Short mmCIF file of C-alpha atoms in Angstrom, two decimals:
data_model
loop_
_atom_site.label_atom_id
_atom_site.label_comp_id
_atom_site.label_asym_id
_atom_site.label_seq_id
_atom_site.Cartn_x
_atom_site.Cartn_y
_atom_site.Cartn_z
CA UNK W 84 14.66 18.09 12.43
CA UNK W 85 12.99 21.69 12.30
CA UNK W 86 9.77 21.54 14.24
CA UNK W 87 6.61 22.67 12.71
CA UNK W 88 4.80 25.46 14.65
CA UNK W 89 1.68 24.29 13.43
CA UNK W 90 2.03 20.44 11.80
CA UNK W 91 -1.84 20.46 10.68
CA UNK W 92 -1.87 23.12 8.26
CA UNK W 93 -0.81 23.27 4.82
CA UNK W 94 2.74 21.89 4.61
CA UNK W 95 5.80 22.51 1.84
CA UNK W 96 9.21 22.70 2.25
CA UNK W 97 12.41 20.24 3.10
CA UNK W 98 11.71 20.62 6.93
CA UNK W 99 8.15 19.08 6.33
CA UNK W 100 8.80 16.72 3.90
CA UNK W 101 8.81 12.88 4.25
CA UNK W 102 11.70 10.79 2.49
CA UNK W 103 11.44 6.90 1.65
CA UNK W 104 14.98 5.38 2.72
CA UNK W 105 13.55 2.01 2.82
CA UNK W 106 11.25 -0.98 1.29
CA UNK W 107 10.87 -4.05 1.30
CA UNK W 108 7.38 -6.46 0.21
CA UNK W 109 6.14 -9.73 -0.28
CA UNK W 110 3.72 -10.07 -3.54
CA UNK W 111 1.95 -12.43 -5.51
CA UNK W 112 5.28 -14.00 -7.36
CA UNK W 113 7.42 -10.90 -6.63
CA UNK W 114 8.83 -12.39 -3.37
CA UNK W 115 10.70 -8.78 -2.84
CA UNK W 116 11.45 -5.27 -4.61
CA UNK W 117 13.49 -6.84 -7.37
CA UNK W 118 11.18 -9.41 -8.15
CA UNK W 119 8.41 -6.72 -7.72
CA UNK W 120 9.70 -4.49 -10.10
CA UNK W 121 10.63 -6.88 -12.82
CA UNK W 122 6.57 -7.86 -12.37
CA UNK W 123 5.52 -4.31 -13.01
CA UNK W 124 8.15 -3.61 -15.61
CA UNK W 125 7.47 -6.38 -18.13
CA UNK W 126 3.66 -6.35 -17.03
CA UNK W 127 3.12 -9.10 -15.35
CA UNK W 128 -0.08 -10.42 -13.47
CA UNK W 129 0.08 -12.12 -10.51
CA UNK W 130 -3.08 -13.56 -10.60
CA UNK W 131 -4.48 -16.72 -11.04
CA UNK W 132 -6.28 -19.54 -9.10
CA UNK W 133 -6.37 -19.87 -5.40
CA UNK W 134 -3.57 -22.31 -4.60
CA UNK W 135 -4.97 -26.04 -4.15
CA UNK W 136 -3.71 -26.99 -0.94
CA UNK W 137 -5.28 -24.03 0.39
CA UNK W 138 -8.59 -24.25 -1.65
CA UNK W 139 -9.64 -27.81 -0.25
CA UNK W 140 -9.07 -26.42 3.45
CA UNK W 141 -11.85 -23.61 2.48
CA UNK W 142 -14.99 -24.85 3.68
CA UNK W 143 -18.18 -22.67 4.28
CA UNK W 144 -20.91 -24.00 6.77
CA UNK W 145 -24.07 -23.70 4.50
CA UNK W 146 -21.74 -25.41 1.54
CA UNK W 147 -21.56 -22.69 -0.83
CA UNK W 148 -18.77 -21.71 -3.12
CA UNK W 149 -17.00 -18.60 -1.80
CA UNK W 150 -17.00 -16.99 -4.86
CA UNK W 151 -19.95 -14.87 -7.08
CA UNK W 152 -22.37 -17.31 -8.73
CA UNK W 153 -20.78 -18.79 -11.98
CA UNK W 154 -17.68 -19.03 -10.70
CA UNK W 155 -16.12 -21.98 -10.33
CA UNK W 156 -13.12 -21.27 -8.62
CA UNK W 157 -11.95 -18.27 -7.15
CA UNK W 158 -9.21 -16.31 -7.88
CA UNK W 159 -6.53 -13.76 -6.96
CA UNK W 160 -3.25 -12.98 -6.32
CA UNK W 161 -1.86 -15.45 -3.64
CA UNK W 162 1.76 -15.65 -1.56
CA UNK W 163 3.22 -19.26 -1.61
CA UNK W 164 4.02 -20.82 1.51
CA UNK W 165 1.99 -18.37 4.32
CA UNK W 166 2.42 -20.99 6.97
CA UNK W 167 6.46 -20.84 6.39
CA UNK W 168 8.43 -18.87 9.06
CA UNK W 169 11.87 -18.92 11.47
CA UNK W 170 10.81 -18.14 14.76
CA UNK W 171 14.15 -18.71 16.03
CA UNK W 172 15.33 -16.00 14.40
CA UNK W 173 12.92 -13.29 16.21
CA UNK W 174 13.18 -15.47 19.57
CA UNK W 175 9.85 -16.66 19.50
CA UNK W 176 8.98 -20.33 20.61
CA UNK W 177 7.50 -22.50 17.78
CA UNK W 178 4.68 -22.84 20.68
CA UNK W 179 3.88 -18.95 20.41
CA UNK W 180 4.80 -19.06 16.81
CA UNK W 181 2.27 -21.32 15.47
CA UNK W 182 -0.17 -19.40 17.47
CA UNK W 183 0.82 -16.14 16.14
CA UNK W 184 -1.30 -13.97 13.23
CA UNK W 185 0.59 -14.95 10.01
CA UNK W 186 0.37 -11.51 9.73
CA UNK W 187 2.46 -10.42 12.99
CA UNK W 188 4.92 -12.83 11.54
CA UNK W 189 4.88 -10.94 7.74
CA UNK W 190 5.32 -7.81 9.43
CA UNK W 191 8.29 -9.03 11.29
CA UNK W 192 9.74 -9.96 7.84
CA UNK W 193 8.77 -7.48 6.20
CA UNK W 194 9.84 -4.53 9.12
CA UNK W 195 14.07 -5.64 9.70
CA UNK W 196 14.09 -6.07 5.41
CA UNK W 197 12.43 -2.83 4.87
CA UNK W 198 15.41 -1.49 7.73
CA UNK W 199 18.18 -3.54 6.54
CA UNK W 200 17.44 -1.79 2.92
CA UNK W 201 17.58 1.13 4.70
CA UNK W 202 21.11 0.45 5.73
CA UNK W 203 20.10 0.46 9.35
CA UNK W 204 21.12 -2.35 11.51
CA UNK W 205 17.91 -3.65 13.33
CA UNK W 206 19.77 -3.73 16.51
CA UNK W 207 21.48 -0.25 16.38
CA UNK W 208 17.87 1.47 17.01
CA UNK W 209 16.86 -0.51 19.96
CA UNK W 210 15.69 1.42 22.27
CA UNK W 211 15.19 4.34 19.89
CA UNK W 212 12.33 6.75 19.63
CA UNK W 213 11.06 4.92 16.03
CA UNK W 214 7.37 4.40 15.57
CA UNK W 215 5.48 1.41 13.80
CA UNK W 216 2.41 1.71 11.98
CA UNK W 217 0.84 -0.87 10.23
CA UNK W 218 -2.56 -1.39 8.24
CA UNK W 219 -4.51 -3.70 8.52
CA UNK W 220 -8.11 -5.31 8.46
CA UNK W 221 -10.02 -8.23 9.08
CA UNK W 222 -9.17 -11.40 11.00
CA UNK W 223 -9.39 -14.49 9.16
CA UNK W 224 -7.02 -16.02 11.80
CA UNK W 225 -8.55 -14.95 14.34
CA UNK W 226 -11.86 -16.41 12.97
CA UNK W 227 -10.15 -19.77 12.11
CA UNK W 228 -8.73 -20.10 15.77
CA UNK W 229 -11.61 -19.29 17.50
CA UNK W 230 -13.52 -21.73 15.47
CA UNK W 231 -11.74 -24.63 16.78
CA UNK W 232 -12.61 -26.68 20.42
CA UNK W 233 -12.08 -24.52 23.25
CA UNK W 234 -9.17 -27.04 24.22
CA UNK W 235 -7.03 -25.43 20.89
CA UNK W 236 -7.09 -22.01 22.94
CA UNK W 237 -3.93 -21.34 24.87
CA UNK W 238 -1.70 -19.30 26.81
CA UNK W 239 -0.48 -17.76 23.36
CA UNK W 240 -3.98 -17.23 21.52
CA UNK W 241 -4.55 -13.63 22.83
CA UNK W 242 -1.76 -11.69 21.75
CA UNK W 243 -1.74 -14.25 18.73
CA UNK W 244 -5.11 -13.13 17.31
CA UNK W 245 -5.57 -9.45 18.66
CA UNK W 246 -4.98 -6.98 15.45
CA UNK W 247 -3.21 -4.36 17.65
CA UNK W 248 -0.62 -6.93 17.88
CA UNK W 249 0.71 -6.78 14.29
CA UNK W 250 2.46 -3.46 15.02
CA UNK W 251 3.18 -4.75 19.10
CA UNK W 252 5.23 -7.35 17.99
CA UNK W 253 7.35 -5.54 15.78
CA UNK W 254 8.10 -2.66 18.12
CA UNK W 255 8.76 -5.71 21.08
CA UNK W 256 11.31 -7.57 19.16
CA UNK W 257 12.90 -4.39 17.63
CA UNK W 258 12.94 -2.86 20.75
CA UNK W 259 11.69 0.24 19.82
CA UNK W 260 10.15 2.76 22.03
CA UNK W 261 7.87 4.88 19.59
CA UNK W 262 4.41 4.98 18.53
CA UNK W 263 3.29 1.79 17.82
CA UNK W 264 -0.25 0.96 16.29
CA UNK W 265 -2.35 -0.76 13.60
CA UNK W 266 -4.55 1.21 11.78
CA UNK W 267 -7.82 0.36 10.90
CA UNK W 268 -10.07 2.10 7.58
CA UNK W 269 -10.94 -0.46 5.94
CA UNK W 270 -9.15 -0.40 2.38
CA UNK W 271 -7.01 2.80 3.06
CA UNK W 272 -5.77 1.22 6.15
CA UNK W 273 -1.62 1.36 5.26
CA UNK W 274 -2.04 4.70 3.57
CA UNK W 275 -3.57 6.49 6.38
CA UNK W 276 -1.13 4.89 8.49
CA UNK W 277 1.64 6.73 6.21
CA UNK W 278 -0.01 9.98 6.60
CA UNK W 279 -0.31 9.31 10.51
CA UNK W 280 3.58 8.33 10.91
CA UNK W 281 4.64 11.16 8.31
CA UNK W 282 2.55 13.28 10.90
CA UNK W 283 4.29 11.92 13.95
CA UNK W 284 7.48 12.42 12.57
CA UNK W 285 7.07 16.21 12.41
CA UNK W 286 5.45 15.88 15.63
CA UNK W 287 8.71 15.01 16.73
CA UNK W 288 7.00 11.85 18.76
CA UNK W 289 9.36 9.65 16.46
CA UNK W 290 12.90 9.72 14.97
CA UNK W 291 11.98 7.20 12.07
CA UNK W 292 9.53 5.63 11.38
CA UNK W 293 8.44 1.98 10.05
CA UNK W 294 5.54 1.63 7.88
CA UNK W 295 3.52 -0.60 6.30
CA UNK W 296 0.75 -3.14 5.54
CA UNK W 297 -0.36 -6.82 5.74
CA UNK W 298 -3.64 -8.88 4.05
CA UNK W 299 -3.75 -12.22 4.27
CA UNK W 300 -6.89 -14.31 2.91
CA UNK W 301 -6.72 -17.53 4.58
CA UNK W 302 -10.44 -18.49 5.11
CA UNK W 303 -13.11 -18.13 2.93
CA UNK W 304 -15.59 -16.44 5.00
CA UNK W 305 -13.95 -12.85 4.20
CA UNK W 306 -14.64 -13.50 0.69
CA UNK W 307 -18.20 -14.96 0.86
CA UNK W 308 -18.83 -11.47 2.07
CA UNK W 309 -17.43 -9.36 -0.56
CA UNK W 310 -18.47 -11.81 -3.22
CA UNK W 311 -22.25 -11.14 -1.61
CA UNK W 312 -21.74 -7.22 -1.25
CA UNK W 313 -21.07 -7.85 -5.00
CA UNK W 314 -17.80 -6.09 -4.90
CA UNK W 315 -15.74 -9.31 -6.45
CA UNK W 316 -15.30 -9.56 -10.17
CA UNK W 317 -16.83 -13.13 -11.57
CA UNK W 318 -13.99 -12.58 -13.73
CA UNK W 319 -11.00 -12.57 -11.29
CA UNK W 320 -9.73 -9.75 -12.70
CA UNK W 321 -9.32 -6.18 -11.93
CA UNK W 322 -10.76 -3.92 -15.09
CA UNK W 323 -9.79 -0.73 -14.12
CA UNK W 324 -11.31 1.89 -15.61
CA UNK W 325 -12.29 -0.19 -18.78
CA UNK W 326 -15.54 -0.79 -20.18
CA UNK W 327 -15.32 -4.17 -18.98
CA UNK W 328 -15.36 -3.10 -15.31
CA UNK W 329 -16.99 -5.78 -12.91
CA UNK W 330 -15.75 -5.80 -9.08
CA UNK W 331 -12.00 -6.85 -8.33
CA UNK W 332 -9.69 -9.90 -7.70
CA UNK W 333 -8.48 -10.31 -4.03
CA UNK W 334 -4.71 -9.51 -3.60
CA UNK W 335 -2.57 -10.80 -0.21
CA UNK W 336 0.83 -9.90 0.76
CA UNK W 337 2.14 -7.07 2.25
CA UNK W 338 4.45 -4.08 2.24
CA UNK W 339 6.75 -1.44 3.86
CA UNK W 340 8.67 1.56 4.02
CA UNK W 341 11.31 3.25 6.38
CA UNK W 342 10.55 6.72 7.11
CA UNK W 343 12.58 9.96 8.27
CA UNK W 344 12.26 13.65 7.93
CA UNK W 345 14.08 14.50 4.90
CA UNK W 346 16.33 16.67 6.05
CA UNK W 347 17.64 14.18 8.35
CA UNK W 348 17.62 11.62 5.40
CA UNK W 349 20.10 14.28 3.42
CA UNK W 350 22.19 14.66 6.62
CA UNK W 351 22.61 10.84 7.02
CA UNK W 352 23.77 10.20 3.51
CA UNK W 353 20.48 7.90 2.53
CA UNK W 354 19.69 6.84 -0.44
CA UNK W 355 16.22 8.55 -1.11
CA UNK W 356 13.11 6.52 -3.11
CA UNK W 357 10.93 9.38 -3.24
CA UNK W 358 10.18 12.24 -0.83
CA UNK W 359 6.40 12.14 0.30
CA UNK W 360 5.38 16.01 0.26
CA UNK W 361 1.86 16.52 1.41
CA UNK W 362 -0.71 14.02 2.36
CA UNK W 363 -4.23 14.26 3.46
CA UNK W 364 -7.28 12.24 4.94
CA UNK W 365 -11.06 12.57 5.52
CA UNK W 366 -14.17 11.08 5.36
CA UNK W 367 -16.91 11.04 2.80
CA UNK W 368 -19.23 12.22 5.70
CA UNK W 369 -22.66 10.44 4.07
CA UNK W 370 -23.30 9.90 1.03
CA UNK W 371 -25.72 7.32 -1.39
CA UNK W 372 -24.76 5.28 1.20
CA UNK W 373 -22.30 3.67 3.43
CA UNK W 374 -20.64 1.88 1.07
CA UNK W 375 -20.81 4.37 -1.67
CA UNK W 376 -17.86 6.45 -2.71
CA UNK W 377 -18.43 10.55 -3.08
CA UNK W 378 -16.48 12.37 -5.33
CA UNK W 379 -16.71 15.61 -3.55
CA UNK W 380 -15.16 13.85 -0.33
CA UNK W 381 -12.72 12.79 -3.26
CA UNK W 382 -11.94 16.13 -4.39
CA UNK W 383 -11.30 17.34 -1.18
CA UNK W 384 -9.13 14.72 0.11
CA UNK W 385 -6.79 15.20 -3.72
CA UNK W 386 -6.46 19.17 -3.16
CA UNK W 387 -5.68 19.17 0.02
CA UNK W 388 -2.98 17.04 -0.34
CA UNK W 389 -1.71 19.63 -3.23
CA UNK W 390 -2.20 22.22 -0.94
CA UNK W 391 -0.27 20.42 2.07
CA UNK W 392 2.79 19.79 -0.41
CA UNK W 393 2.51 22.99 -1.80
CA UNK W 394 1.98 22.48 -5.35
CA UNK W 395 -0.44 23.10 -8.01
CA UNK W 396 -2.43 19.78 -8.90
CA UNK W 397 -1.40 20.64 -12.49
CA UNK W 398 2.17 20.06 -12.14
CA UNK W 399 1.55 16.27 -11.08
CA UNK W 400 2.75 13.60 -14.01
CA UNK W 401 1.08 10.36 -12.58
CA UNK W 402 -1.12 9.14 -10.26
CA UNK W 403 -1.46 5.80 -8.68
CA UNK W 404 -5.65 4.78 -8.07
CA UNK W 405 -6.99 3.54 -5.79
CA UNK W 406 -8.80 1.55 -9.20
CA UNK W 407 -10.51 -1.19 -7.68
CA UNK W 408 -12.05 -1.93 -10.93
CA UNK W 409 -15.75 -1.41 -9.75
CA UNK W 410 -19.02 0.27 -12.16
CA UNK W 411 -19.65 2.55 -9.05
CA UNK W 412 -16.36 3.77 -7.73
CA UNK W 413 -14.31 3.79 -11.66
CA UNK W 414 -16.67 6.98 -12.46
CA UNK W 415 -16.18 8.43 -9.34
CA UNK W 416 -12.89 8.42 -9.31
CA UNK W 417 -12.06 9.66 -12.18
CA UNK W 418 -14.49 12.56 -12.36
CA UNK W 419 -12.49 13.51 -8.92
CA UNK W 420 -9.40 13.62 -10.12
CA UNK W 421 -10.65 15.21 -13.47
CA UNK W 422 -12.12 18.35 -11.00
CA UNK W 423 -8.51 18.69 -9.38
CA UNK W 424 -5.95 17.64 -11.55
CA UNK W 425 -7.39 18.58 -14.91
CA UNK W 426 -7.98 21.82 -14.44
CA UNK W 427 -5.62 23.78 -16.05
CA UNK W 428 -3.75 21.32 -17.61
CA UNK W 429 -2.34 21.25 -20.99
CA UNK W 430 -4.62 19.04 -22.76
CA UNK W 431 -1.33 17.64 -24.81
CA UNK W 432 -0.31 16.61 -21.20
CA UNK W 433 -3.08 14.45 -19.81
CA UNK W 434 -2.91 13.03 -16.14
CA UNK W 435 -1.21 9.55 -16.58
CA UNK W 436 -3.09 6.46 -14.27
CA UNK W 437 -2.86 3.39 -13.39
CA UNK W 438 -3.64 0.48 -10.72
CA UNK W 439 -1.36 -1.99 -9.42
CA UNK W 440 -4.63 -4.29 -8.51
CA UNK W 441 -4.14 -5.19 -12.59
CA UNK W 442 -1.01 -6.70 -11.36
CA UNK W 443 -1.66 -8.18 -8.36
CA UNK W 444 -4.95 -7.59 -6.68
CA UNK W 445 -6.53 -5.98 -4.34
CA UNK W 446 -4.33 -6.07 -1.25
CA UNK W 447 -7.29 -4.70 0.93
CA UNK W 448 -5.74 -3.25 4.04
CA UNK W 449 -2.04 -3.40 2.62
CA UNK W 450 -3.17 -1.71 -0.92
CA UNK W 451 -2.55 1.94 -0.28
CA UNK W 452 1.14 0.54 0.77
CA UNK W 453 1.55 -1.64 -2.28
CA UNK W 454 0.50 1.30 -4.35
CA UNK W 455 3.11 3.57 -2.90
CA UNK W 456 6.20 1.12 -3.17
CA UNK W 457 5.02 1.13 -7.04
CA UNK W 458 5.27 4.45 -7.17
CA UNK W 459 8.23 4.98 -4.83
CA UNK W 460 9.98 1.79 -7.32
CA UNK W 461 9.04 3.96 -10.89
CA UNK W 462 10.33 7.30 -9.30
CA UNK W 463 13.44 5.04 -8.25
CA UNK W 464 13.81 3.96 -12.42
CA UNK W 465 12.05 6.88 -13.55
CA UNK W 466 9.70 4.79 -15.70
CA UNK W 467 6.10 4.43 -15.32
CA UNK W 468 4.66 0.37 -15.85
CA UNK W 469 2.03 -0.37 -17.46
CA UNK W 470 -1.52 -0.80 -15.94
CA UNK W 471 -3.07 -4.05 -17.15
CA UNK W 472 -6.51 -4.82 -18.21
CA UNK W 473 -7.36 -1.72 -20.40
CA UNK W 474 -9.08 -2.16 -23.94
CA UNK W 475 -12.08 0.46 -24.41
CA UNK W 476 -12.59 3.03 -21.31
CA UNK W 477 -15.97 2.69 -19.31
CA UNK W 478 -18.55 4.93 -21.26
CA UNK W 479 -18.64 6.72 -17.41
CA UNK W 480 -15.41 7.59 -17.86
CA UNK W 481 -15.05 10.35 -20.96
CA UNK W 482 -10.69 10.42 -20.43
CA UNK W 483 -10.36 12.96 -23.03
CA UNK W 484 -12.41 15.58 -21.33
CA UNK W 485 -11.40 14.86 -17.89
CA UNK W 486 -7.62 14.98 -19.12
CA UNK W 487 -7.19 11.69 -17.94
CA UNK W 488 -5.32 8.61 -19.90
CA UNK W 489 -4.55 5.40 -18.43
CA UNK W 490 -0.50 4.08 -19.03
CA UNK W 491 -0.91 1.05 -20.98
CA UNK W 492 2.32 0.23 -21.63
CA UNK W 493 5.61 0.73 -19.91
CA UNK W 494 7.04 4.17 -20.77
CA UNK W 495 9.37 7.00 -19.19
CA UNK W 496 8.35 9.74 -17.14
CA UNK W 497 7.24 12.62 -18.58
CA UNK W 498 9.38 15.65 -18.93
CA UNK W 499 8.16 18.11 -16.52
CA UNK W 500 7.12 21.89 -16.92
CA UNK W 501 10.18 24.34 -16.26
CA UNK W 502 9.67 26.29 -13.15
CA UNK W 503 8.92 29.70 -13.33
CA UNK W 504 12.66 31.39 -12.58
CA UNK W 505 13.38 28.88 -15.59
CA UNK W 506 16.37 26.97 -13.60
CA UNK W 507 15.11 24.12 -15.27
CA UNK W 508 12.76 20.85 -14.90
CA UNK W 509 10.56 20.20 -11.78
CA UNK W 510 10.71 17.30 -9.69
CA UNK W 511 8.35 14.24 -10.87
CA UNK W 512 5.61 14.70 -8.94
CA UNK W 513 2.75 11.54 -8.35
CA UNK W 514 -0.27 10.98 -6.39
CA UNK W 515 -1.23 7.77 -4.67
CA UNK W 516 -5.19 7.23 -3.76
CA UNK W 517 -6.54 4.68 -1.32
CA UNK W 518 -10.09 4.73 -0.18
CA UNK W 519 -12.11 2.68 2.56
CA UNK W 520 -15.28 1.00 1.72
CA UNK W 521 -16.59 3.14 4.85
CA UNK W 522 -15.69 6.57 3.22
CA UNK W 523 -12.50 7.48 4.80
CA UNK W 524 -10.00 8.61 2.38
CA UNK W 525 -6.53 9.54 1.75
CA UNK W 526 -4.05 10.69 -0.91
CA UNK W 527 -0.25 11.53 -0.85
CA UNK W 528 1.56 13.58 -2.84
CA UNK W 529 5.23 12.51 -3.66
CA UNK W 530 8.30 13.56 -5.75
CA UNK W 531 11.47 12.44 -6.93
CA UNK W 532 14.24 11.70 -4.36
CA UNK W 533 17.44 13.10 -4.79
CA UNK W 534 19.63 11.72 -7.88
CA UNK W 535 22.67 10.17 -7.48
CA UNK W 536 24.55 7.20 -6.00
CA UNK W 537 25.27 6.34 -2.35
CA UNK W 538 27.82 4.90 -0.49
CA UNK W 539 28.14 1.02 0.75
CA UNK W 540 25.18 0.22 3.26
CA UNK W 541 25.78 -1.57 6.88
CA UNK W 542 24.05 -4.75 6.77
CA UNK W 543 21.85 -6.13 9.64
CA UNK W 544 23.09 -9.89 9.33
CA UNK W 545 21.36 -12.72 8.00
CA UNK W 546 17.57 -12.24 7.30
CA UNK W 547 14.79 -13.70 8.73
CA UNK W 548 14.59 -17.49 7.22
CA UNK W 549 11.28 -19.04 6.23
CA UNK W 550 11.52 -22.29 7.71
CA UNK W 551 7.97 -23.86 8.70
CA UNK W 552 6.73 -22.19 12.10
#
């Protein structure tokens, strides 16, 4: 790979670039990315009530439902199954195993399938410079564990419950000698952690890189508090950027990607989802409040992505919100993205949106990821799904002057603007948003990977199983 002289300024080119060899996930009733992208393509929602096994075990101290008043029972998009998992597999003792994060054992999972679609045998990089980063927040397990008689703590209950550990593990049983770290921003947590291992790869600290994102809601106290912060729909549904607009429905599940420099990915023969060109974080830096989203920290965060990949904000087809579905941060959002991306633009050629929190939730921690494996998947098919939910657009919201319309149903790409030596179409080019509840937040820009088939993949072996753990 071609270092960078100076890897924090304004990026463009093949030698900077990003490419997506690799995914895998585990959604609400897409247990993979097949299953995934037959939910987005025939617009599917994935959510519904909490499961009941798991709803009798959720019990809160002062007896209170753990969802907004009226409610009477809380929904969202859930995984079947959480406690299922072959330890055997990753050479961990049922012992350590049951006291394990179901999260550290997701990201396992979720890590060797994202490699093995990759084509890279898990074993072949031991020992290899390859980095994990994984977001995540919150600790519902640890919560649950520590809430039980001191006798239930054991030998196994601190690395089981520390967050760090989500990436540890996966770096420990891989093998892998590269940065290795969970990332913490609240609900931008996985994307930053994309922008911080596209950064390390040009760094040269890594020679791949494995990213993702894990949320699991498995006690009720997590949700108690954002039904009380008044962030939770009563509807248990996401209404993004409608008129109907009241909070969002919790999502779980998780996601990843493989990493490399593209130019290595070309070299190797990969097959290429989409080519992450320019990405960008920050802060809000005080605004309203501390929970309240600024759209000039917005605006700043979208352009200087375009700037980093070297494009004009224009030229972007699609972006993927961060569309939580809330009165406060709808507006916000899309008066951002009006400032940067509809300036200039052909009014016959709006800025296409959409969430995938209509289709499954709001993954927390794991969204920005989920978000970007949508996009990475629609590049992949070249077709945009539909986001769900949309009747009549929030009266905040005026899409015609902010040249802004949301895709409602499933449709093609648009065909892009010739570039200026008129050699013919651009490359797609999308945005994905995520933004923490504490200000902090981040936007990629990505493009189309390179078309055309590739060769048979090397297969790492069996998969993990999911027997009980």
């Amino acid at each position: 790979m071609t270092r960078v002289a100076q890897p924090h300024g304004d990026l463009a080119g093949q030698e900077t670039a990003v490419a997506v060899v690799g995914v895998s996930c585990r959604l609400p009733k897409a247990a993979g990315p097949a299953a995934f992208w037959r939910l987005l393509r025939g617009a599917g929602s994935a959510v519904g009530p909490v499961p009941a096994a798991r709803q009798t075990s959720w019990t809160v101290s002062d007896g209170e439902p753990p969802t907004p008043a009226g409610a009477d029972s809380p929904h969202g998009g859930f995984l079947e199954a959480v406690d299922m998992f072959d330890p055997g597999f990753f050479g961990i003792s049922p012992r350590e195993a049951a006291a394990m994060d179901p999260r550290q054992r997701l990201a396992l999972e979720l890590g060797w399938e994202a490699l093995e679609d990759a084509g890279i045998v898990p074993a072949a990089i031991a020992g290899d410079q390859a980095g994990v980063f994984v977001g995540a927040m919150g600790d519902d397990y640890a919560a649950l564990s520590f809430a039980q008689e001191m006798s239930h703590i054991g030998h196994h209950t601190a690395t089981g419950v520390q967050r760090g550990m989500i990436a540890n593990r996966l770096s420990y049983v891989l093998g892998l000698r590269g940065p290795s770290l969970t990332v913490d921003t609240g609900q931008s947590s996985s994307l930053v952690a994309v922008h911080l291992a596209g950064e390390s790869l040009r760094r040269g600290e890594c020679s791949l890189a494995i990213v993702g994102g894990v949320h699991l809601a498995l006690a009720p106290h997590s949700a108690v508090a954002a039904a009380r912060l008044g962030a939770l729909s009563p509807d248990g549904r996401c209404y993004t950027f409608d008129a109907r607009a009241n909070g969002y429905a919790r999502g779980e599940g998780g996601a990843f990607v493989v990493l490399k420099p593209l130019s290595r990915a070309l070299a190797d023969g990969d097959r290429v989802y989409c080519v992450i060109r320019g990405t960008a974080v920050n802060n809000d830096g005080g605004g309203d409040g501390l929970t309240s989203p600024s759209r000039a920290g917005q605006e700043a965060v979208l352009a200087a992505a375009c700037r980093r990949a070297g494009i004009a904000p224009r030229d972007v087809c699609y972006v993927e919100l961060h569309g939580t579905g809330t009165p406060v941060g709808d507006p916000v959002e899309a008066s951002a993205l009006g400032t940067v991306f509809g300036a200039g633009r052909d009014p016959a050629r709006p800025l296409l949106v959409g969430s995938v929190k209509t289709n499954v939730g709001h993954l927390e921690g794991a969204a920005g990821i989920t978000g970007l494996v949508k996009t990475a998947l629609a590049l992949r098919h070249r077709l945009l799904p539909a986001s769900l939910n949309f009747e009549r657009p929030n009266p905040r919201i005026p899409l015609d002057s902010l040249r802004l319309r949301v895709v409602t149903a499933s449709q093609p790409w648009p065909d892009t603007a010739h570039d200026e030596a008129g050699d013919g179409p651009r490359d797609l080019l999308a945005g994905v948003s995520s933004f923490g509840l504490g200000g902090t937040n981040c936007h990629l820009v990505v493009g189309g990977g390179p078309r055309g088939p590739r060769g048979g993949l090397p297969r790492g072996g069996r998969g993990p199983g999911r027997g009980r753990g």
